[in-house]
Amino acid sequence: MANIFDGYKAISSDSFLKNHWQQLPVVLRELVPVNELEITADELAGLSLEEDVESRIVVNDGDDYVLHNGPFDESIFETLGDGRWSLLVQAVDLWNQSIHELMNRFSFVPNWRRDDVMISFSTEGAHVGPHYDHYDVFLIQASGKRTWKTGGSCNRDTERDTNCESLDLILDEDFDQAHTLLPGDVLYVPPGVRHWGITDEAGMTISIGFRAPSAAELLSLLAKEVEDEYSEDLRFSDAKRSAAASSGELAHEDVVRAQTLMRSIIDNDQQFAAWFGALMTEPKYDELLPYNDRIDPELEGLTSVSLVRDPCTRCAYYRSDDALVWLINGEIYHFEPQSSQATIAKRLSDHVINDFNSISELADDTSREWLDNLLEDGSFYVHE
């Protein structure tokens, strides 16, 4: 599937990554062919009625915000009427094939970095307030018109707006740029950059977000994995130490010994890659596995028989000299580098759709059993 920047003359994916990714906001005019997207406001509203779909409605009441959490009853939209309100639906890529394919076109960033696709519908004048995110986001105008303000960087010390604490909003200040988006236009916003979108004409905005774990999350993961995998025998050691000059001092050399103990765990690249990869491939909505006709299986690129990755499935691989580590939905597998399983795992990670017969030809008895398990647990499915 083509990269979203392929054929785009204003900027290449390499230039974007070098000059903007994680650095500066940028408007990308007419980047996305929104006429190819098969999603309407009515379909979005329909998703918000479903028990398995995460959704919210934010109502603007003067300077205040009223937050409602889904699933909703259809009557709520009659009640809201022509007021200023926004409907936000998470993970639409799991329910709509054209949105799933759109997300896959952002392949210039590894798929383990992708989070999900949120789509919002908002009426004229509606907004969800000034805020910032901890992750990269592409804001795609699918229909209507919206003006986005952007400004400086924020952090946890940035002053908050207490009108709706559940939305974690910031005060309306330090915005120095405004960008009006029409259908097909995209605003990229790096982590920590304040932004605020106000709807000029009722329409939909598609938000493609990317995962960025915090240091606290990584340390928490590390603590759990060390507890599970390392023996109680691995401990702080101070053999051949010098006599203490002061019994109350924590000496520098003892701090170095403790750091060395921790580094001996972190510096194992293959082990750390397995832990990190397991975290980054944990499915956000694992309760939706296995495949259950959430989306229309008329997929672009299908052969007569195709092996298709379920939209909920996340997978990646890490290569070292003596193993290929495959990460799928938070699980860890170690394969011999030249094994058929390693070859197949790379293909399954790199491509959403694979020719089933080609994969079968690569398989030996061991990998066939492994493939059967992937089909049985719903991570992949066969489309004929």
mmCIF file of N, CA and C in Angstrom, residues 189 197 237 244 254 257 279:
data_model
loop_
_atom_site.group_PDB
_atom_site.id
_atom_site.type_symbol
_atom_site.label_atom_id
_atom_site.label_comp_id
_atom_site.label_asym_id
_atom_site.label_seq_id
_atom_site.Cartn_x
_atom_site.Cartn_y
_atom_site.Cartn_z
ATOM 1 N N VAL A 189 0.654 17.868 14.487
ATOM 2 C CA VAL A 189 0.985 18.505 15.763
ATOM 3 C C VAL A 189 1.890 17.569 16.563
ATOM 4 N N GLY A 197 -8.939 23.509 18.096
ATOM 5 C CA GLY A 197 -9.689 23.553 16.850
ATOM 6 C C GLY A 197 -11.128 23.991 17.066
ATOM 7 N N SER A 237 25.934 -6.059 44.958
ATOM 8 C CA SER A 237 27.132 -6.715 45.492
ATOM 9 C C SER A 237 28.239 -5.682 45.678
ATOM 10 N N ALA A 244 34.609 1.798 55.263
ATOM 11 C CA ALA A 244 33.856 3.054 55.229
ATOM 12 C C ALA A 244 34.517 4.085 56.129
ATOM 13 N N ASP A 254 29.342 3.087 45.657
ATOM 14 C CA ASP A 254 28.188 2.220 45.889
ATOM 15 C C ASP A 254 27.042 2.562 44.938
ATOM 16 N N ARG A 257 27.914 0.930 41.763
ATOM 17 C CA ARG A 257 27.635 -0.511 41.805
ATOM 18 C C ARG A 257 26.149 -0.787 41.525
ATOM 19 N N LEU A 279 5.380 -4.334 25.072
ATOM 20 C CA LEU A 279 4.590 -3.170 25.489
ATOM 21 C C LEU A 279 3.963 -2.474 24.291
#
